[in-house]
CSV table of C-alpha atoms in Angstrom, one decimal:
chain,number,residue,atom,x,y,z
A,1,UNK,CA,-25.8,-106.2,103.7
A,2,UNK,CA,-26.6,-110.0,103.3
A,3,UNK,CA,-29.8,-111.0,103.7
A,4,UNK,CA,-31.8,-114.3,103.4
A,5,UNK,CA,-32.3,-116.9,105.6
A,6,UNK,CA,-28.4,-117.6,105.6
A,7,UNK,CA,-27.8,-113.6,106.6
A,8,UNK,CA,-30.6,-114.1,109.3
A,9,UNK,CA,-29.0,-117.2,110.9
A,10,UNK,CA,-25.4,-115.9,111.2
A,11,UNK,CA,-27.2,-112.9,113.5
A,12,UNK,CA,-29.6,-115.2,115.5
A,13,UNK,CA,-25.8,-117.3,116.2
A,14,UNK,CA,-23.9,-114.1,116.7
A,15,UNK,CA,-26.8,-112.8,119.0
A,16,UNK,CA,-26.4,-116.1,121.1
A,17,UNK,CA,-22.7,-116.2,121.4
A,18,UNK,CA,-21.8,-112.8,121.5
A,19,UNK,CA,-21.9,-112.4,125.4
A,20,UNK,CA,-18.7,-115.4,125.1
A,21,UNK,CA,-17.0,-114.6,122.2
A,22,UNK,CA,-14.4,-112.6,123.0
A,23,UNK,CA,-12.7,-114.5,125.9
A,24,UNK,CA,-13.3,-117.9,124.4
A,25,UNK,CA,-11.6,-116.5,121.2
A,26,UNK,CA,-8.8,-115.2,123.7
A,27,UNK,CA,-8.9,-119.1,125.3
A,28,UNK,CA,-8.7,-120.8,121.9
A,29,UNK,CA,-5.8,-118.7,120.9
A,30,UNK,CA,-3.9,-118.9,124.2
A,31,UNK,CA,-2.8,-122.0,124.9
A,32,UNK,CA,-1.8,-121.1,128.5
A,33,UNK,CA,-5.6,-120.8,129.1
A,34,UNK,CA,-6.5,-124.1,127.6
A,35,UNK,CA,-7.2,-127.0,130.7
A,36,UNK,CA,-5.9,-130.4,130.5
A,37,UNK,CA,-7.5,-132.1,132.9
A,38,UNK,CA,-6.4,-136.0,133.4
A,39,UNK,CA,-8.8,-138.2,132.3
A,40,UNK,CA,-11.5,-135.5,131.0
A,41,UNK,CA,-13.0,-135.0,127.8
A,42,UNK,CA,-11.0,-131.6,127.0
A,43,UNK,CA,-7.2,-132.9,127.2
A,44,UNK,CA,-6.3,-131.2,123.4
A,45,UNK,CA,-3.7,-128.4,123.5
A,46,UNK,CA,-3.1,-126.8,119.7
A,47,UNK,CA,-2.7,-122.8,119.3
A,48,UNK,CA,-5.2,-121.9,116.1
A,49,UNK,CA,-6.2,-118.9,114.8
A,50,UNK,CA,-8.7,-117.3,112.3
A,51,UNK,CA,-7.9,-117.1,108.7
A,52,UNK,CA,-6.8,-114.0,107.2
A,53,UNK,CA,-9.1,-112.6,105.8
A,54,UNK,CA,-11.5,-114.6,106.9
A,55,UNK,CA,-13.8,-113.0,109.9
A,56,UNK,CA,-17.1,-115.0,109.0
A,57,UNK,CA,-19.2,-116.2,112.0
A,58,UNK,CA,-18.6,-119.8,110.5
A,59,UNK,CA,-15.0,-118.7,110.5
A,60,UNK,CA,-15.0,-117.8,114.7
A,61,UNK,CA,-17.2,-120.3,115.2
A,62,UNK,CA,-15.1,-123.2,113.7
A,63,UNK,CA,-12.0,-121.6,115.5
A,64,UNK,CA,-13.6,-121.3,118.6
A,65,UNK,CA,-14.3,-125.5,119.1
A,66,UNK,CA,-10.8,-126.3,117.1
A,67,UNK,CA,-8.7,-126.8,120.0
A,68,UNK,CA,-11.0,-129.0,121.6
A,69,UNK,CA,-12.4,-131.0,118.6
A,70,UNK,CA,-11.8,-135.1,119.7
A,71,UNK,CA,-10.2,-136.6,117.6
A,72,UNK,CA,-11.7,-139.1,114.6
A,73,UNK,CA,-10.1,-142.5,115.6
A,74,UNK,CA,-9.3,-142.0,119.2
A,75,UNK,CA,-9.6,-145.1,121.3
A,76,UNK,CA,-12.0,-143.6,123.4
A,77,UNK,CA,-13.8,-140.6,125.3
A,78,UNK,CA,-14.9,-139.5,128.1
A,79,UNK,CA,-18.6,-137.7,129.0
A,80,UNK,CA,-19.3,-135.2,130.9
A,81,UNK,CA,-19.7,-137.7,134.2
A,82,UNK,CA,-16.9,-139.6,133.6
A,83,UNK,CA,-18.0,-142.5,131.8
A,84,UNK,CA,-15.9,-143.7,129.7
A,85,UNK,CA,-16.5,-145.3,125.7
A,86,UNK,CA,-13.9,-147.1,123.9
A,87,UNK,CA,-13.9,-148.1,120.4
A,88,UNK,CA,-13.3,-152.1,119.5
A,89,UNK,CA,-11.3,-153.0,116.6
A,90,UNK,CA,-9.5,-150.5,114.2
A,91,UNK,CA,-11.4,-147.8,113.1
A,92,UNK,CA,-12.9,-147.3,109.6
A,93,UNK,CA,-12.7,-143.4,109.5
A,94,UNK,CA,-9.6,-142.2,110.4
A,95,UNK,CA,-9.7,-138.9,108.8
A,96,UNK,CA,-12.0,-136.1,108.6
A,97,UNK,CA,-15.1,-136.5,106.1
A,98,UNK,CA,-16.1,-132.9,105.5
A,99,UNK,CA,-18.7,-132.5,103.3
A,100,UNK,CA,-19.4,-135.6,102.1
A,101,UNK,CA,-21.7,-135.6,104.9
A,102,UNK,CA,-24.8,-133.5,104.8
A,103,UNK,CA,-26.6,-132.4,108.0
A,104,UNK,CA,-30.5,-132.3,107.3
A,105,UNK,CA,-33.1,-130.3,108.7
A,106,UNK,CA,-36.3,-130.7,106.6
A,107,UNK,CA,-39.9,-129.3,107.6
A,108,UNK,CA,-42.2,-127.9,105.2
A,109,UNK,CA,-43.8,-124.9,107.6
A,110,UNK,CA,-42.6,-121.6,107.1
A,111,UNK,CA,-41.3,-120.8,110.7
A,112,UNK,CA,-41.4,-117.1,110.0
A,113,UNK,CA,-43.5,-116.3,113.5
A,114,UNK,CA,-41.8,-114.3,116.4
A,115,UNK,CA,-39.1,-116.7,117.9
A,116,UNK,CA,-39.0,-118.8,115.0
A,117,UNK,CA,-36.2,-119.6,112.4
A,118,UNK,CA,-37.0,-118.0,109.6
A,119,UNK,CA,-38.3,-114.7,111.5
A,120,UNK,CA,-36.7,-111.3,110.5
A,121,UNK,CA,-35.6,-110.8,113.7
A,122,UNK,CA,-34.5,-113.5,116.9
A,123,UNK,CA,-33.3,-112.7,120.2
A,124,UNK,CA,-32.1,-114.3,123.0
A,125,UNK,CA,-33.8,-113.3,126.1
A,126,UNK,CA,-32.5,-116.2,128.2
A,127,UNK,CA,-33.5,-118.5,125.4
A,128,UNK,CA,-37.2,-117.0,126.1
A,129,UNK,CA,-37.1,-115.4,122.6
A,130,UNK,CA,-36.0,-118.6,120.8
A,131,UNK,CA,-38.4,-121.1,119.8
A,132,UNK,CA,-37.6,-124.4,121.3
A,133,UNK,CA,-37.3,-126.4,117.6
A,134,UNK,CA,-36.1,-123.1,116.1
A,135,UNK,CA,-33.3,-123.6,118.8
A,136,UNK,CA,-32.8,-127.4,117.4
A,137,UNK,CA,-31.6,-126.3,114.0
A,138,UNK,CA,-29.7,-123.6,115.1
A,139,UNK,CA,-27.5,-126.5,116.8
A,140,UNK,CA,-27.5,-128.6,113.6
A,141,UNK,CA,-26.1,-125.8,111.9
A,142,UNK,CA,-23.8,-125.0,114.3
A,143,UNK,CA,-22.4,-128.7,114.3
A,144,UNK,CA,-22.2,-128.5,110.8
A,145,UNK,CA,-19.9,-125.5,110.9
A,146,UNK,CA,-18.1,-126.7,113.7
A,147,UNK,CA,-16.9,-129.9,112.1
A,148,UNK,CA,-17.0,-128.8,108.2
A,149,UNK,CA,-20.0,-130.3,107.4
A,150,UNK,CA,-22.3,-129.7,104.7
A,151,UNK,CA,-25.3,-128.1,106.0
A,152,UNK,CA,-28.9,-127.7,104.3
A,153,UNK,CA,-32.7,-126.5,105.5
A,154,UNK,CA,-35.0,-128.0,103.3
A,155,UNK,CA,-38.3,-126.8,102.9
A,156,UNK,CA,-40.4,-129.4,101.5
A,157,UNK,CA,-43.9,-129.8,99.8
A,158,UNK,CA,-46.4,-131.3,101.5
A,159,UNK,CA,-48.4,-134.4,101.2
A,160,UNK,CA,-51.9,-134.4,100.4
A,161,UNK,CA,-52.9,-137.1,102.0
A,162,UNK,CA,-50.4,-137.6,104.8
A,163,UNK,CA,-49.1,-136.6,108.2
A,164,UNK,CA,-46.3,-133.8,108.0
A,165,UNK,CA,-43.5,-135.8,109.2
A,166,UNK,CA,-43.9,-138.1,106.2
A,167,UNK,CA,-42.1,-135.6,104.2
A,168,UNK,CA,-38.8,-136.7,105.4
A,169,UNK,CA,-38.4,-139.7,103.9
A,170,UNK,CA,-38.3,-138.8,100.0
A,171,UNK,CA,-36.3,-135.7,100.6
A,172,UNK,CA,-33.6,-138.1,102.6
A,173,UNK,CA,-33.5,-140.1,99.7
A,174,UNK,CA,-33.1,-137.3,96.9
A,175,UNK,CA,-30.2,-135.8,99.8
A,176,UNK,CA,-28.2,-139.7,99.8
A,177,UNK,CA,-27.7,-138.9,95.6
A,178,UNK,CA,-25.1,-135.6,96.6
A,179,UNK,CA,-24.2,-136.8,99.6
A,180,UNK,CA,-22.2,-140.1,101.2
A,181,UNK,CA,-23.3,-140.0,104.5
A,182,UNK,CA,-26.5,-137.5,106.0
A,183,UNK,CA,-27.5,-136.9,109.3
A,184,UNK,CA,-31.0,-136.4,109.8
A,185,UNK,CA,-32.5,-135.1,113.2
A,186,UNK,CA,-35.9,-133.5,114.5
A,187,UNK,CA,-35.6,-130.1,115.2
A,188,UNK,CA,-35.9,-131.3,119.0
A,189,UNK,CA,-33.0,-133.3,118.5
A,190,UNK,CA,-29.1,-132.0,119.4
A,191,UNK,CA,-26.0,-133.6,119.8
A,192,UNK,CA,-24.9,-133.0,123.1
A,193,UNK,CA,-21.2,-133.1,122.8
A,194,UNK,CA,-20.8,-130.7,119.7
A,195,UNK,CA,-17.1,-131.3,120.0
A,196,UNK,CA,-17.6,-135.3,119.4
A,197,UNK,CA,-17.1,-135.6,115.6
A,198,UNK,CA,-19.9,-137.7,113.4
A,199,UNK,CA,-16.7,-139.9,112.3
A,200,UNK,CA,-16.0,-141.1,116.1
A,201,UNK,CA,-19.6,-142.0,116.5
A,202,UNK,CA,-19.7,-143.9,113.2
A,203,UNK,CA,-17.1,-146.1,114.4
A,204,UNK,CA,-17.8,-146.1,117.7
A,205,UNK,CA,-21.2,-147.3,116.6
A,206,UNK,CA,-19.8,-149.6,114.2
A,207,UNK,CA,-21.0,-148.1,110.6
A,208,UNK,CA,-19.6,-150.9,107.9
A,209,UNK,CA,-20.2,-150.6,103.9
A,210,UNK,CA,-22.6,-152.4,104.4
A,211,UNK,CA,-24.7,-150.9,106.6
A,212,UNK,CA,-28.0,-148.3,105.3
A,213,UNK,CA,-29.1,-146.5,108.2
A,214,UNK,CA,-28.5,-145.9,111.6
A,215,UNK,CA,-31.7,-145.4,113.9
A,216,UNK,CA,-32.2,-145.4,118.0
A,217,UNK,CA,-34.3,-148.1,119.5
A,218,UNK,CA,-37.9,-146.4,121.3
A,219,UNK,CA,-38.1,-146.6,124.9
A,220,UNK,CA,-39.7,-150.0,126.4
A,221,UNK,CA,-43.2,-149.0,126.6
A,222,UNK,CA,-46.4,-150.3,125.4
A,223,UNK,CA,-46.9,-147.7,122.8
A,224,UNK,CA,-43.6,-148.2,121.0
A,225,UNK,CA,-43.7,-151.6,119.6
A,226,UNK,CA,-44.9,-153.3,116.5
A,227,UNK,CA,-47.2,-155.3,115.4
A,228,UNK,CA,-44.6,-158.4,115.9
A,229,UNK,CA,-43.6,-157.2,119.2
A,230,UNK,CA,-40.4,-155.5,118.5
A,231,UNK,CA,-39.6,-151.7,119.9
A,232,UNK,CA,-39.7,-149.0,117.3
A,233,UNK,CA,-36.8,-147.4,115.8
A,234,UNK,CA,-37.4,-143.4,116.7
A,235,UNK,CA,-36.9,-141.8,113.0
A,236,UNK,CA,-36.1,-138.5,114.7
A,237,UNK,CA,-32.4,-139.2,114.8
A,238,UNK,CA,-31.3,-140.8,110.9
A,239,UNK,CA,-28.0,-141.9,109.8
A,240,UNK,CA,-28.0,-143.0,106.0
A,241,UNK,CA,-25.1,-144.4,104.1
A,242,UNK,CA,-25.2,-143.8,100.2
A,243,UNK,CA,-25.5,-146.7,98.5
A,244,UNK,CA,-27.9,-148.5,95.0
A,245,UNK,CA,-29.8,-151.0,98.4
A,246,UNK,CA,-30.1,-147.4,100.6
A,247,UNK,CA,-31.8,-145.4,97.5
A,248,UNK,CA,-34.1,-148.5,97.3
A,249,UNK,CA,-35.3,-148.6,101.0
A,250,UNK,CA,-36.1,-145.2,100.8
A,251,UNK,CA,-38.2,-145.5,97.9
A,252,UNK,CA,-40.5,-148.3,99.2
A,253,UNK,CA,-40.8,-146.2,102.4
A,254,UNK,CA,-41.9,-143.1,101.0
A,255,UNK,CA,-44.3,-145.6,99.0
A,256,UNK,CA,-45.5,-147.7,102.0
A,257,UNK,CA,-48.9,-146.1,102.6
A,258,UNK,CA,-49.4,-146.5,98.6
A,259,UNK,CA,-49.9,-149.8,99.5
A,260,UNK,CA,-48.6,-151.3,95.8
A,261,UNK,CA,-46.2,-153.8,97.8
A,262,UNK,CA,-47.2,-153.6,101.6
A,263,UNK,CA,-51.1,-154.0,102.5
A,264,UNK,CA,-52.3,-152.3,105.4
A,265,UNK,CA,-49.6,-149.8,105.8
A,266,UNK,CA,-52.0,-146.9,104.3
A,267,UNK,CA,-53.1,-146.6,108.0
A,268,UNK,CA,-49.8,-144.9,109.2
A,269,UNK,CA,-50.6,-142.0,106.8
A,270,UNK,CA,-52.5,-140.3,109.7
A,271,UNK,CA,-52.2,-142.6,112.6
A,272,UNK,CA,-49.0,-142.5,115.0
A,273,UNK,CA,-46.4,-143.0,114.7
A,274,UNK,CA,-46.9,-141.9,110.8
A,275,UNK,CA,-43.6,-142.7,109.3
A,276,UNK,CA,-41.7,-144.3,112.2
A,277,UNK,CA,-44.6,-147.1,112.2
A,278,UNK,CA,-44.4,-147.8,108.4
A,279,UNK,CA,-40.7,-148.1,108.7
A,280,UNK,CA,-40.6,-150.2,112.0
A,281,UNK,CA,-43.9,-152.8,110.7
A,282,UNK,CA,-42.6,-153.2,106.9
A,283,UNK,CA,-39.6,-151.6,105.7
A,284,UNK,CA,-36.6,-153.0,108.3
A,285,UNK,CA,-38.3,-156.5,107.8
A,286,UNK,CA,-37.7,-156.1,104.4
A,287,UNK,CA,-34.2,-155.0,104.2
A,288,UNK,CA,-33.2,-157.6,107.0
A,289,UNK,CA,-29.2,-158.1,105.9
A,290,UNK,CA,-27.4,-158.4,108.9
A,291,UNK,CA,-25.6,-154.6,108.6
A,292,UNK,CA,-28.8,-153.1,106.1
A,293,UNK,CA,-30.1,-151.5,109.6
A,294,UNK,CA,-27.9,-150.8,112.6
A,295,UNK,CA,-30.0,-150.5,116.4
A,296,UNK,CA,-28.7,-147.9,118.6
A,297,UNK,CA,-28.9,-148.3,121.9
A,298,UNK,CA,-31.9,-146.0,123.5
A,299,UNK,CA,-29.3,-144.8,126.5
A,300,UNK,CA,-27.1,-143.4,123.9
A,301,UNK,CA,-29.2,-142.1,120.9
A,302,UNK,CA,-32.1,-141.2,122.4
A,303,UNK,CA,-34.2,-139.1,125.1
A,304,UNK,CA,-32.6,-137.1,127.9
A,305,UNK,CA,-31.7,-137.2,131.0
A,306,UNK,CA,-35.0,-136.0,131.9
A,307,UNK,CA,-36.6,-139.1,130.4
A,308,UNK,CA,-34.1,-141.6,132.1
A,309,UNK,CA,-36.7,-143.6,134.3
A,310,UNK,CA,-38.4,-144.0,131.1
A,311,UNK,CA,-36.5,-147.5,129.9
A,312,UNK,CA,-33.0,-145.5,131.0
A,313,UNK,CA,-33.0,-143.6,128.0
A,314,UNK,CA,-30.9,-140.2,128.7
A,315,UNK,CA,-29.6,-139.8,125.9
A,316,UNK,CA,-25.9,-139.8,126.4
A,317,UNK,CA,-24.5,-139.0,122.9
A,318,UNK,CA,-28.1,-137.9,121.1
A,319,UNK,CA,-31.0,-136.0,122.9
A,320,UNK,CA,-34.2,-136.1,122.2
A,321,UNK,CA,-36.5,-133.8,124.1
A,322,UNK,CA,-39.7,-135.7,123.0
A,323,UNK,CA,-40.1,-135.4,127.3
A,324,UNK,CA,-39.8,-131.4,127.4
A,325,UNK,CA,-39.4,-129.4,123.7
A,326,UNK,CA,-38.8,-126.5,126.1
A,327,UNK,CA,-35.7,-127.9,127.2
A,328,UNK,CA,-34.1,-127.6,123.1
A,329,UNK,CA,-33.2,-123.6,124.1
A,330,UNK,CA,-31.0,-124.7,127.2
A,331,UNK,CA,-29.1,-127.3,125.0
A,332,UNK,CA,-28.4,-124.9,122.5
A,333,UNK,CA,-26.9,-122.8,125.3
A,334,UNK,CA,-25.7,-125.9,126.9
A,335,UNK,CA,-23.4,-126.0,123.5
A,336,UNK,CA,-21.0,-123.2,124.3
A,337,UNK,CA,-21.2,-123.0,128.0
A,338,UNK,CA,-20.5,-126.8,128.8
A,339,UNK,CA,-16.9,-125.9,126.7
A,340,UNK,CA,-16.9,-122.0,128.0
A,341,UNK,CA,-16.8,-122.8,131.8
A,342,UNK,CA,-14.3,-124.9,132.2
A,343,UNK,CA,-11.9,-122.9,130.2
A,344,UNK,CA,-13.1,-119.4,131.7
A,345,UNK,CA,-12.0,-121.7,135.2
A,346,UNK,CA,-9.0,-122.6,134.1
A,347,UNK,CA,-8.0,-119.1,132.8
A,348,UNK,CA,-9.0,-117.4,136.0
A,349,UNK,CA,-6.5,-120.0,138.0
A,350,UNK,CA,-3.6,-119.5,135.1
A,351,UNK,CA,-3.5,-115.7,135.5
A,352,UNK,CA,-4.5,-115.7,139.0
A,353,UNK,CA,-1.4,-113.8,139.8
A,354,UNK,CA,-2.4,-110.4,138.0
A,355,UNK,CA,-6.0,-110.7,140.4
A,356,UNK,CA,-5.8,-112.7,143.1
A,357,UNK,CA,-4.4,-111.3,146.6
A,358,UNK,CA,-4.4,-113.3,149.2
A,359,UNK,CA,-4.3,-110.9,152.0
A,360,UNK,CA,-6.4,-113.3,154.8
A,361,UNK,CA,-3.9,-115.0,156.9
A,362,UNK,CA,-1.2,-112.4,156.6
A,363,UNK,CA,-3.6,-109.3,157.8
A,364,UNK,CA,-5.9,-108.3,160.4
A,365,UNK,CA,-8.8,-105.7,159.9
A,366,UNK,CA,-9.1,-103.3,162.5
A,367,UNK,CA,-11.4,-100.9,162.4
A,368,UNK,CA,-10.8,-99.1,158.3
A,369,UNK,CA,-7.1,-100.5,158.4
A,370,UNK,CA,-5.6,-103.9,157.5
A,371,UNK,CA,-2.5,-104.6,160.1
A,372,UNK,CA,-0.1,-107.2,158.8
A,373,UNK,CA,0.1,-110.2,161.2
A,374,UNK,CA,3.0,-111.1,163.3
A,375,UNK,CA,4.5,-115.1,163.2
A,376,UNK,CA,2.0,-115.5,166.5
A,377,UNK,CA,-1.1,-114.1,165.2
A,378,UNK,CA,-0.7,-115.8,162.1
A,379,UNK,CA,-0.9,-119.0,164.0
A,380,UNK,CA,-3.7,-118.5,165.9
A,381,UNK,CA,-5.6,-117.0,163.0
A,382,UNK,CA,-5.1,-120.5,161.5
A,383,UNK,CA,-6.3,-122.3,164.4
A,384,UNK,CA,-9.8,-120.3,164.1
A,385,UNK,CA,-10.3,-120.7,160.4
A,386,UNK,CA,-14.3,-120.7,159.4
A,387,UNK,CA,-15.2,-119.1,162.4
A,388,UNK,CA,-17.9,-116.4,161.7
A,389,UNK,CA,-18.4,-117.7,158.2
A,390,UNK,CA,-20.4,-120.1,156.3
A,391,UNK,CA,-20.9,-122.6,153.5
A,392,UNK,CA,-21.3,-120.9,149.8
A,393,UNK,CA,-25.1,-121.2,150.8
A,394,UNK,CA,-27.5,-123.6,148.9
């Protein structure tokens, strides 16, 4: 038997899935039962199966988003209210990256309480037994399976003289010299359309050579700007593009607080925003090329719906539950069921005609029997419909 933190994820995802996994494996080999709803974001088709040999819980999970994976360089796509995004200009990434990208979770505590990630044991409980940032890695791993990305939990050293989050920065840098791209989030971070592939956002959001990182802007409020009056970019959410100028910019943020090239910025060792406030008062003034560091909007790449009347950031593409952490578990659910529904739909409707009798209009109860209807009383049944019932009942 496996074991290791590897071994212990694979059960926690197994545990979480399992109550779905054997209709939506019938749904993704079917392609009867697959929806194709105009102008929604599931219109794919494609009959896949697992690999032989191959019964790994990456393996299922992988085949179980395949027929619905969006494709790299489509022109657009469509959320889950209708809104539609459309790329402008021909797209840079065209084909699947793998893993040249690296999805990142770093934290240097050892999460091995009840609930927690590295606990022997997790259970689901409604997403009571999960805890909420233990929940937010589980989803980066799954993303990571589901598109073929690298994947990696570091667990780094700490500072001695600095606030935890600090220890993101040098172990993104060391991660940008075995990796091309890495995706950095907060374990209260998840991607909310897990089926929406890195390489779509890259272009969508416009990532050039050129560019160094990606960050989301703060939300408009006091707290969140700098000491020049511009909004913070939230370092929860990191995109970072190898390159000689990215390896550089790492190094002089990780050496900010040293204060050897930026005086004052000691401060953010302990203060808030720790890191975020080094990087938004020195380092993206230093590294000021036009493409070094790309802004993403706040609506799209950061907070939640939740945390909309806060400067409208909901978080379309990225959330960030810096409003609720308790609300990570119900994403992580959120992950299967917002594919799993619709398809479980559609599948009752496409083999309605094994289940579904339609005796009303053609019967009448009497007493214990069911009389069929003659031409007369079929009408008038008609012209009573609703009567003694009700609404579904909110």
């Amino acid at each position: 038997m496996a074991s290791g933190p590897h071994a212990r994820w694979r059960r926690i995802l197994l545990i979480a899935l399992i109550p779905m996994l054997c209709a939506f494996v019938y749904i993704a080999l079917e392609p009867s039962a697959m929806p194709s709803y105009k102008g929604s974001q599931y219109p794919y088709q494609h009959n896949v199966s697992i690999p032989d040999g191959d019964r790994s819980m990456a393996a299922v999970i992988k085949a179980l988003y395949e027929p619905i994976l969006h494709p790299v360089a489509a022109a657009n796509f469509t959320d889950d209210e209708g809104q539609v995004y459309r790329l402008h200009g021909e797209p840079r990434f065209k084909q699947k990256l793998g893993k040249k990208v690296l999805v990142l979770d770093i934290d240097s505590r050892p999460l091995d309480k009840p609930g927690q990630l590295m606990d022997e044991e997790l259970v689901w409980k409604g997403g009571e037994g999960v805890r909420a940032l233990s929940a937010g890695m589980l989803s980066h791993y799954t993303y990571a399976m589901i598109h073929g990305y690298d994947y990696k939990f570091i667990r780094a050293p700490d500072y001695e003289d600095r606030w935890g989050t600090w220890v993101k920065v040098p172990v993104m840098k060391e991660a940008l010299k075995t990796h091309d791209y890495i995706l950095f989030m907060d374990s209260d971070v998840v991607l909310h359309f897990p089926h929406l592939p890195l390489e779509w956002l890259f272009n969508y959001w416009k990532l050039t050579k050129e560019t160094l990182v990606m960050m989301s802007l703060d939300p408009d409020e006091p707290q969140n700007y700098d000491s020049r009056g511009n909004r913070y970019l939230n370092t929860g959410f990191v995109i970072a593009q190898q390159s000689p100028r990215t390896q550089e910019m790492f190094k002089l943020w990780a050496e900010c607080p040293d204060e050897g090239r930026y005086q004052g910025c000691a401060k953010w060792k302990l203060e808030m925003f720790h890191e975020q406030a080094a990087f938004g008062n020195y380092i993206r003034y230093e590294f000021d090329r036009p493409e070094d560091v790309k802004v993403l909007p706040c609506v799209e790449a950061n907070g939640a719906p939740e945390a909309e009347n806060r400067g409208g950031c909901k978080g379309t593409f990225v959330r960030h539950y810096w409003v609720n952490k308790g609300l990570v578990s119900k994403a992580l659910s959120d992950q299967v069921m917002q594919y799993f529904v619709p398809r479980l739909h559609q599948l009752y409707h496409n083999s309605g005609g094994d289940h579904i009798v339609n005796a009303k209009g053609n019967y009448r109860l009497q007493g214990a029997e069911m009389i069929e209807l003659t031409d007369e009383e079929k009408q008038a049944l008609a012209n009573e419909e609703g009567k003694n019932q009700k609404d579904e009942g909110w």
